Amino acid sequence: DSGVTQTPKHLITATGQRVTLRCSPRSGDLSVYWYQQSLDQGLQFLIQYYNGEERAKGNILERFSAQQFPDLHSELNLSSLELGDSALYFCASSPPALGDEQFFGPGTRLTVL
Amino acid sequence: QKEVEQDPGPLSVPEGAIVSLNCTYSNSAFQYFMWYRQYSRKGPELLMYTYSSGNKEDGRFTAQVDKSSKYISLFIRDSQPSDSATYLCAMKTNFGNEKLTFGTGTRLTIIP
């Protein structure tokens, strides 16, 4: 168990809908990262937050947005969902001191029908 | 062309064999190299972390980095059925909090 929690575990929804994925980092970690894992693309970095501020952006679609709250938990919002958005979404966190080791949560499996 | 290439396998070897997993990359700015293990329906977990070229050993695992060839390897000695998982290489350019670029992963099965 990495100490990173993600909810929900599974999510099934329809095209055009909007969903919110939630992540709680390990105690003391200030950075939160979001990744998307699909069969054909592998694990792709979406976005990073550090202590509430956006720090780095990857291949995140405009339909997707994220934020990190004062208690350091983070939410990833996916809107106007398409079939191709079906994937595993992972959150990871890292401590400020080490800076480079990321600890991954168990993921949220999103299925868009 | 992807920045990081990894043979997806699947790779099946008998228990006790030495396993060799590899990645190649194109971005010469990558300096930090990692190997993650991912069991089915779980999140990736960090196995090995190395900086620049050289070898690093941790128990049955050895990571090698050859920056001149843009090639990294993970060796598993005395492989066990519990090593059956998908192995992902990952790399980054700078120390500090920044995005990781992953290979697509190699699925490994150790046959008892």
PDB file of C-alpha atoms in Angstrom:
ATOM      1  CA  ASP A   1       0.000   0.000   0.000  1.00  0.00           C
ATOM      2  CA  SER A   2       1.593   3.272  -1.181  1.00  0.00           C
ATOM      3  CA  GLY A   3      -0.470   5.524   1.094  1.00  0.00           C
ATOM      4  CA  VAL A   4      -2.067   7.308  -1.861  1.00  0.00           C
ATOM      5  CA  THR A   5      -5.828   6.829  -2.027  1.00  0.00           C
ATOM      6  CA  GLN A   6      -8.089   7.251  -5.015  1.00  0.00           C
ATOM      7  CA  THR A   7     -11.859   7.180  -5.318  1.00  0.00           C
ATOM      8  CA  PRO A   8     -13.866   5.762  -6.873  1.00  0.00           C
ATOM      9  CA  LYS A   9     -12.237   2.466  -7.905  1.00  0.00           C
ATOM     10  CA  HIS A  10     -14.507   2.046 -10.885  1.00  0.00           C
ATOM     11  CA  LEU A  11     -16.667   4.469 -12.819  1.00  0.00           C
ATOM     12  CA  ILE A  12     -19.024   3.667 -15.664  1.00  0.00           C
ATOM     13  CA  THR A  13     -20.662   6.525 -17.485  1.00  0.00           C
ATOM     14  CA  ALA A  14     -21.991   7.586 -20.869  1.00  0.00           C
ATOM     15  CA  THR A  15     -20.519   9.717 -23.615  1.00  0.00           C
ATOM     16  CA  GLY A  16     -21.009  13.432 -23.099  1.00  0.00           C
ATOM     17  CA  GLN A  17     -21.076  13.146 -19.325  1.00  0.00           C
ATOM     18  CA  ARG A  18     -18.770  14.696 -16.734  1.00  0.00           C
ATOM     19  CA  VAL A  19     -17.005  12.881 -13.900  1.00  0.00           C
ATOM     20  CA  THR A  20     -14.715  13.793 -11.016  1.00  0.00           C
ATOM     21  CA  LEU A  21     -11.886  11.598  -9.792  1.00  0.00           C
ATOM     22  CA  ARG A  22     -10.439  12.187  -6.364  1.00  0.00           C
ATOM     23  CA  CYS A  23      -6.971  11.637  -4.949  1.00  0.00           C
ATOM     24  CA  SER A  24      -5.536  11.970  -1.450  1.00  0.00           C
ATOM     25  CA  PRO A  25      -1.731  12.069  -1.370  1.00  0.00           C
ATOM     26  CA  ARG A  26       0.486  10.447   1.238  1.00  0.00           C
ATOM     27  CA  SER A  27       0.743  12.356   4.472  1.00  0.00           C
ATOM     28  CA  GLY A  28       3.363  15.089   4.083  1.00  0.00           C
ATOM     29  CA  ASP A  29       3.563  14.943   0.286  1.00  0.00           C
ATOM     30  CA  LEU A  30       2.997  18.285  -1.419  1.00  0.00           C
ATOM     31  CA  SER A  31       3.058  17.198  -5.066  1.00  0.00           C
ATOM     32  CA  VAL A  32       0.245  15.403  -6.826  1.00  0.00           C
ATOM     33  CA  TYR A  33       0.498  14.010 -10.352  1.00  0.00           C
ATOM     34  CA  TRP A  34      -2.224  12.652 -12.620  1.00  0.00           C
ATOM     35  CA  TYR A  35      -1.565  10.002 -15.261  1.00  0.00           C
ATOM     36  CA  GLN A  36      -3.743   8.240 -17.814  1.00  0.00           C
ATOM     37  CA  GLN A  37      -3.003   4.629 -18.728  1.00  0.00           C
ATOM     38  CA  SER A  38      -4.563   3.136 -21.834  1.00  0.00           C
ATOM     39  CA  LEU A  39      -3.684  -0.051 -23.695  1.00  0.00           C
ATOM     40  CA  ASP A  40      -2.368   1.678 -26.794  1.00  0.00           C
ATOM     41  CA  GLN A  41      -0.676   4.735 -25.217  1.00  0.00           C
ATOM     42  CA  GLY A  42       0.735   3.357 -22.020  1.00  0.00           C
ATOM     43  CA  LEU A  43       1.124   5.628 -19.002  1.00  0.00           C
ATOM     44  CA  GLN A  44       0.843   9.290 -19.980  1.00  0.00           C
ATOM     45  CA  PHE A  45       1.519  12.246 -17.694  1.00  0.00           C
ATOM     46  CA  LEU A  46      -1.396  14.674 -17.538  1.00  0.00           C
ATOM     47  CA  ILE A  47      -0.651  17.340 -14.937  1.00  0.00           C
ATOM     48  CA  GLN A  48       1.222  18.082 -11.700  1.00  0.00           C
ATOM     49  CA  TYR A  49       0.264  20.256  -8.751  1.00  0.00           C
ATOM     50  CA  TYR A  50       2.585  21.364  -5.994  1.00  0.00           C
ATOM     51  CA  ASN A  51       1.083  22.757  -2.801  1.00  0.00           C
ATOM     52  CA  GLY A  52      -2.016  23.999  -4.604  1.00  0.00           C
ATOM     53  CA  GLU A  53      -0.322  25.452  -7.665  1.00  0.00           C
ATOM     54  CA  GLU A  54      -0.086  23.956 -11.132  1.00  0.00           C
ATOM     55  CA  ARG A  55       3.573  22.980 -11.660  1.00  0.00           C
ATOM     56  CA  ALA A  56       3.770  21.064 -14.946  1.00  0.00           C
ATOM     57  CA  LYS A  57       1.414  20.135 -17.732  1.00  0.00           C
ATOM     58  CA  GLY A  58       1.560  17.178 -20.061  1.00  0.00           C
ATOM     59  CA  ASN A  59      -0.794  15.798 -22.645  1.00  0.00           C
ATOM     60  CA  ILE A  60      -3.961  16.907 -20.910  1.00  0.00           C
ATOM     61  CA  LEU A  61      -6.993  17.611 -23.072  1.00  0.00           C
ATOM     62  CA  GLU A  62      -8.857  20.904 -22.753  1.00  0.00           C
ATOM     63  CA  ARG A  63     -11.922  18.906 -21.673  1.00  0.00           C
ATOM     64  CA  PHE A  64      -9.957  17.796 -18.613  1.00  0.00           C
ATOM     65  CA  SER A  65      -9.076  19.982 -15.653  1.00  0.00           C
ATOM     66  CA  ALA A  66      -7.609  19.453 -12.229  1.00  0.00           C
ATOM     67  CA  GLN A  67      -7.079  21.271  -8.990  1.00  0.00           C
ATOM     68  CA  GLN A  68      -5.376  20.744  -5.658  1.00  0.00           C
ATOM     69  CA  PHE A  69      -7.148  21.945  -2.554  1.00  0.00           C
ATOM     70  CA  PRO A  70      -5.705  23.498   0.650  1.00  0.00           C
ATOM     71  CA  ASP A  71      -5.827  20.090   2.386  1.00  0.00           C
ATOM     72  CA  LEU A  72      -3.674  18.848  -0.565  1.00  0.00           C
ATOM     73  CA  HIS A  73      -6.189  16.408  -1.978  1.00  0.00           C
ATOM     74  CA  SER A  74      -6.694  16.716  -5.699  1.00  0.00           C
ATOM     75  CA  GLU A  75      -9.528  16.249  -8.148  1.00  0.00           C
ATOM     76  CA  LEU A  76      -9.400  15.509 -11.850  1.00  0.00           C
ATOM     77  CA  ASN A  77     -12.485  16.598 -13.765  1.00  0.00           C
ATOM     78  CA  LEU A  78     -13.243  14.991 -17.110  1.00  0.00           C
ATOM     79  CA  SER A  79     -16.043  16.495 -19.183  1.00  0.00           C
ATOM     80  CA  SER A  80     -17.758  15.855 -22.522  1.00  0.00           C
ATOM     81  CA  LEU A  81     -16.553  12.293 -22.202  1.00  0.00           C
ATOM     82  CA  GLU A  82     -15.750  10.268 -25.297  1.00  0.00           C
ATOM     83  CA  LEU A  83     -15.306   6.524 -25.767  1.00  0.00           C
ATOM     84  CA  GLY A  84     -11.563   7.083 -26.097  1.00  0.00           C
ATOM     85  CA  ASP A  85     -11.378   8.491 -22.576  1.00  0.00           C
ATOM     86  CA  SER A  86     -11.908   5.009 -21.180  1.00  0.00           C
ATOM     87  CA  ALA A  87      -8.715   4.241 -19.306  1.00  0.00           C
ATOM     88  CA  LEU A  88      -7.102   3.827 -15.915  1.00  0.00           C
ATOM     89  CA  TYR A  89      -6.395   7.141 -14.221  1.00  0.00           C
ATOM     90  CA  PHE A  90      -3.622   7.151 -11.648  1.00  0.00           C
ATOM     91  CA  CYS A  91      -2.694   9.714  -9.100  1.00  0.00           C
ATOM     92  CA  ALA A  92       0.808   9.826  -7.642  1.00  0.00           C
ATOM     93  CA  SER A  93       2.365  11.942  -4.926  1.00  0.00           C
ATOM     94  CA  SER A  94       5.907  12.789  -3.963  1.00  0.00           C
ATOM     95  CA  PRO A  95       7.537  14.305  -0.893  1.00  0.00           C
ATOM     96  CA  PRO A  96       9.108  17.765  -1.061  1.00  0.00           C
ATOM     97  CA  ALA A  97      12.438  16.633   0.352  1.00  0.00           C
ATOM     98  CA  LEU A  98      13.129  13.762  -2.036  1.00  0.00           C
ATOM     99  CA  GLY A  99      11.517  15.475  -4.965  1.00  0.00           C
ATOM    100  CA  ASP A 100      11.679  12.706  -7.457  1.00  0.00           C
ATOM    101  CA  GLU A 101      10.208   9.479  -6.156  1.00  0.00           C
ATOM    102  CA  GLN A 102       6.544   9.208  -7.038  1.00  0.00           C
ATOM    103  CA  PHE A 103       4.202   6.913  -5.164  1.00  0.00           C
ATOM    104  CA  PHE A 104       1.193   5.757  -7.142  1.00  0.00           C
ATOM    105  CA  GLY A 105      -2.340   5.175  -5.961  1.00  0.00           C
ATOM    106  CA  PRO A 106      -4.422   2.148  -6.984  1.00  0.00           C
ATOM    107  CA  GLY A 107      -6.104   4.009  -9.836  1.00  0.00           C
ATOM    108  CA  THR A 108      -9.647   4.685 -11.014  1.00  0.00           C
ATOM    109  CA  ARG A 109     -10.910   2.623 -13.925  1.00  0.00           C
ATOM    110  CA  LEU A 110     -13.148   4.758 -16.122  1.00  0.00           C
ATOM    111  CA  THR A 111     -15.408   3.145 -18.685  1.00  0.00           C
ATOM    112  CA  VAL A 112     -17.290   5.391 -21.094  1.00  0.00           C
ATOM    113  CA  LEU A 113     -20.164   3.669 -22.895  1.00  0.00           C
TER     114      LEU A 113
ATOM    115  CA  GLN B   1       8.455   7.933 -32.884  1.00  0.00           C
ATOM    116  CA  LYS B   2       7.978   7.691 -29.138  1.00  0.00           C
ATOM    117  CA  GLU B   3      10.547   9.203 -26.809  1.00  0.00           C
ATOM    118  CA  VAL B   4      10.845   5.909 -24.938  1.00  0.00           C
ATOM    119  CA  GLU B   5      10.555   2.517 -26.627  1.00  0.00           C
ATOM    120  CA  GLN B   6       9.957  -0.705 -24.748  1.00  0.00           C
ATOM    121  CA  ASP B   7       9.194  -4.163 -26.087  1.00  0.00           C
ATOM    122  CA  PRO B   8       5.700  -4.983 -24.820  1.00  0.00           C
ATOM    123  CA  GLY B   9       6.365  -8.716 -24.732  1.00  0.00           C
ATOM    124  CA  PRO B  10       4.814 -10.833 -23.423  1.00  0.00           C
ATOM    125  CA  LEU B  11       7.896 -12.487 -22.023  1.00  0.00           C
ATOM    126  CA  SER B  12       7.701 -15.912 -20.372  1.00  0.00           C
ATOM    127  CA  VAL B  13      10.659 -17.494 -18.597  1.00  0.00           C
ATOM    128  CA  PRO B  14      11.059 -20.477 -16.246  1.00  0.00           C
ATOM    129  CA  GLU B  15      11.466 -19.917 -12.533  1.00  0.00           C
ATOM    130  CA  GLY B  16      15.076 -19.316 -11.557  1.00  0.00           C
ATOM    131  CA  ALA B  17      16.100 -17.825 -14.896  1.00  0.00           C
ATOM    132  CA  ILE B  18      17.741 -14.460 -15.351  1.00  0.00           C
ATOM    133  CA  VAL B  19      15.378 -11.922 -16.892  1.00  0.00           C
ATOM    134  CA  SER B  20      16.557  -9.007 -18.998  1.00  0.00           C
ATOM    135  CA  LEU B  21      14.222  -6.083 -19.680  1.00  0.00           C
ATOM    136  CA  ASN B  22      15.220  -3.136 -21.825  1.00  0.00           C
ATOM    137  CA  CYS B  23      14.248   0.336 -22.966  1.00  0.00           C
ATOM    138  CA  THR B  24      15.696   2.694 -25.510  1.00  0.00           C
ATOM    139  CA  TYR B  25      15.124   6.413 -25.615  1.00  0.00           C
ATOM    140  CA  SER B  26      15.736   9.298 -27.968  1.00  0.00           C
ATOM    141  CA  ASN B  27      15.915  12.347 -25.686  1.00  0.00           C
ATOM    142  CA  SER B  28      19.535  12.845 -24.641  1.00  0.00           C
ATOM    143  CA  ALA B  29      18.392  15.208 -21.871  1.00  0.00           C
ATOM    144  CA  PHE B  30      17.071  12.314 -19.794  1.00  0.00           C
ATOM    145  CA  GLN B  31      19.271  11.905 -16.720  1.00  0.00           C
ATOM    146  CA  TYR B  32      17.158  10.034 -14.196  1.00  0.00           C
ATOM    147  CA  PHE B  33      15.982   6.527 -14.926  1.00  0.00           C
ATOM    148  CA  MET B  34      13.492   4.389 -13.069  1.00  0.00           C
ATOM    149  CA  TRP B  35      11.926   0.964 -13.240  1.00  0.00           C
ATOM    150  CA  TYR B  36       8.412   0.432 -11.959  1.00  0.00           C
ATOM    151  CA  ARG B  37       6.609  -2.850 -11.399  1.00  0.00           C
ATOM    152  CA  GLN B  38       2.873  -3.016 -11.922  1.00  0.00           C
ATOM    153  CA  TYR B  39       0.771  -5.955 -10.874  1.00  0.00           C
ATOM    154  CA  SER B  40      -2.553  -6.488 -12.579  1.00  0.00           C
ATOM    155  CA  ARG B  41      -5.171  -3.940 -11.495  1.00  0.00           C
ATOM    156  CA  LYS B  42      -2.680  -2.128  -9.240  1.00  0.00           C
ATOM    157  CA  GLY B  43      -0.725   1.092  -9.413  1.00  0.00           C
ATOM    158  CA  PRO B  44       2.946   1.081 -10.442  1.00  0.00           C
ATOM    159  CA  GLU B  45       5.499   0.750  -7.639  1.00  0.00           C
ATOM    160  CA  LEU B  46       9.062   2.004  -7.832  1.00  0.00           C
ATOM    161  CA  LEU B  47      11.679  -0.758  -8.034  1.00  0.00           C
ATOM    162  CA  MET B  48      14.904   0.946  -9.025  1.00  0.00           C
ATOM    163  CA  TYR B  49      16.088   4.498  -9.487  1.00  0.00           C
ATOM    164  CA  THR B  50      19.386   5.532 -11.073  1.00  0.00           C
ATOM    165  CA  TYR B  51      21.077   8.746 -12.075  1.00  0.00           C
ATOM    166  CA  SER B  52      23.128   9.018 -15.274  1.00  0.00           C
ATOM    167  CA  SER B  53      25.167   6.063 -16.537  1.00  0.00           C
ATOM    168  CA  GLY B  54      26.240   3.053 -14.487  1.00  0.00           C
ATOM    169  CA  ASN B  55      24.887   0.104 -12.563  1.00  0.00           C
ATOM    170  CA  LYS B  56      22.825  -0.167  -9.418  1.00  0.00           C
ATOM    171  CA  GLU B  57      22.072  -3.371  -7.569  1.00  0.00           C
ATOM    172  CA  ASP B  58      19.324  -4.055  -5.048  1.00  0.00           C
ATOM    173  CA  GLY B  59      18.904  -7.667  -4.016  1.00  0.00           C
ATOM    174  CA  ARG B  60      17.964  -9.714  -7.067  1.00  0.00           C
ATOM    175  CA  PHE B  61      17.535  -6.597  -9.222  1.00  0.00           C
ATOM    176  CA  THR B  62      20.215  -4.764 -11.196  1.00  0.00           C
ATOM    177  CA  ALA B  63      19.604  -1.623 -13.213  1.00  0.00           C
ATOM    178  CA  GLN B  64      22.018  -0.544 -15.926  1.00  0.00           C
ATOM    179  CA  VAL B  65      22.129   2.741 -17.798  1.00  0.00           C
ATOM    180  CA  ASP B  66      24.196   3.378 -20.923  1.00  0.00           C
ATOM    181  CA  LYS B  67      23.639   7.007 -21.858  1.00  0.00           C
ATOM    182  CA  SER B  68      25.989   6.831 -24.845  1.00  0.00           C
ATOM    183  CA  SER B  69      23.702   4.229 -26.406  1.00  0.00           C
ATOM    184  CA  LYS B  70      20.491   5.662 -24.894  1.00  0.00           C
ATOM    185  CA  TYR B  71      19.734   2.219 -23.512  1.00  0.00           C
ATOM    186  CA  ILE B  72      18.658   1.058 -20.070  1.00  0.00           C
ATOM    187  CA  SER B  73      18.206  -2.433 -18.686  1.00  0.00           C
ATOM    188  CA  LEU B  74      16.750  -4.199 -15.690  1.00  0.00           C
ATOM    189  CA  PHE B  75      18.042  -7.645 -14.773  1.00  0.00           C
ATOM    190  CA  ILE B  76      16.195  -9.956 -12.409  1.00  0.00           C
ATOM    191  CA  ARG B  77      18.207 -12.861 -11.008  1.00  0.00           C
ATOM    192  CA  ASP B  78      16.703 -16.060  -9.644  1.00  0.00           C
ATOM    193  CA  SER B  79      13.298 -15.055 -10.967  1.00  0.00           C
ATOM    194  CA  GLN B  80      10.259 -16.053  -8.909  1.00  0.00           C
ATOM    195  CA  PRO B  81       6.582 -16.484  -9.853  1.00  0.00           C
ATOM    196  CA  SER B  82       5.897 -13.409  -7.704  1.00  0.00           C
ATOM    197  CA  ASP B  83       7.955 -11.380 -10.194  1.00  0.00           C
ATOM    198  CA  SER B  84       5.204 -11.908 -12.776  1.00  0.00           C
ATOM    199  CA  ALA B  85       4.010  -8.391 -13.555  1.00  0.00           C
ATOM    200  CA  THR B  86       4.335  -5.600 -16.076  1.00  0.00           C
ATOM    201  CA  TYR B  87       7.614  -3.699 -15.854  1.00  0.00           C
ATOM    202  CA  LEU B  88       7.675  -0.062 -16.895  1.00  0.00           C
ATOM    203  CA  CYS B  89      10.751   2.010 -17.503  1.00  0.00           C
ATOM    204  CA  ALA B  90      10.484   5.721 -16.805  1.00  0.00           C
ATOM    205  CA  MET B  91      12.791   8.661 -17.152  1.00  0.00           C
ATOM    206  CA  LYS B  92      13.017  12.376 -16.543  1.00  0.00           C
ATOM    207  CA  THR B  93      15.334  15.262 -17.301  1.00  0.00           C
ATOM    208  CA  ASN B  94      15.643  17.220 -14.061  1.00  0.00           C
ATOM    209  CA  PHE B  95      15.777  16.565 -10.353  1.00  0.00           C
ATOM    210  CA  GLY B  96      12.728  17.828  -8.580  1.00  0.00           C
ATOM    211  CA  ASN B  97       9.053  17.428  -9.208  1.00  0.00           C
ATOM    212  CA  GLU B  98       8.501  16.951 -12.871  1.00  0.00           C
ATOM    213  CA  LYS B  99       6.762  14.666 -15.292  1.00  0.00           C
ATOM    214  CA  LEU B 100       7.953  11.142 -15.915  1.00  0.00           C
ATOM    215  CA  THR B 101       8.034   9.729 -19.435  1.00  0.00           C
ATOM    216  CA  PHE B 102       7.170   6.045 -19.410  1.00  0.00           C
ATOM    217  CA  GLY B 103       7.739   3.150 -21.743  1.00  0.00           C
ATOM    218  CA  THR B 104       4.657   1.123 -22.614  1.00  0.00           C
ATOM    219  CA  GLY B 105       5.702  -1.703 -20.308  1.00  0.00           C
ATOM    220  CA  THR B 106       6.808  -5.324 -20.734  1.00  0.00           C
ATOM    221  CA  ARG B 107       4.524  -8.028 -19.441  1.00  0.00           C
ATOM    222  CA  LEU B 108       6.568 -10.738 -17.722  1.00  0.00           C
ATOM    223  CA  THR B 109       5.409 -14.195 -16.645  1.00  0.00           C
ATOM    224  CA  ILE B 110       7.605 -16.500 -14.559  1.00  0.00           C
ATOM    225  CA  ILE B 111       6.615 -20.107 -15.069  1.00  0.00           C
ATOM    226  CA  PRO B 112       6.930 -22.328 -11.950  1.00  0.00           C
TER     227      PRO B 112
END
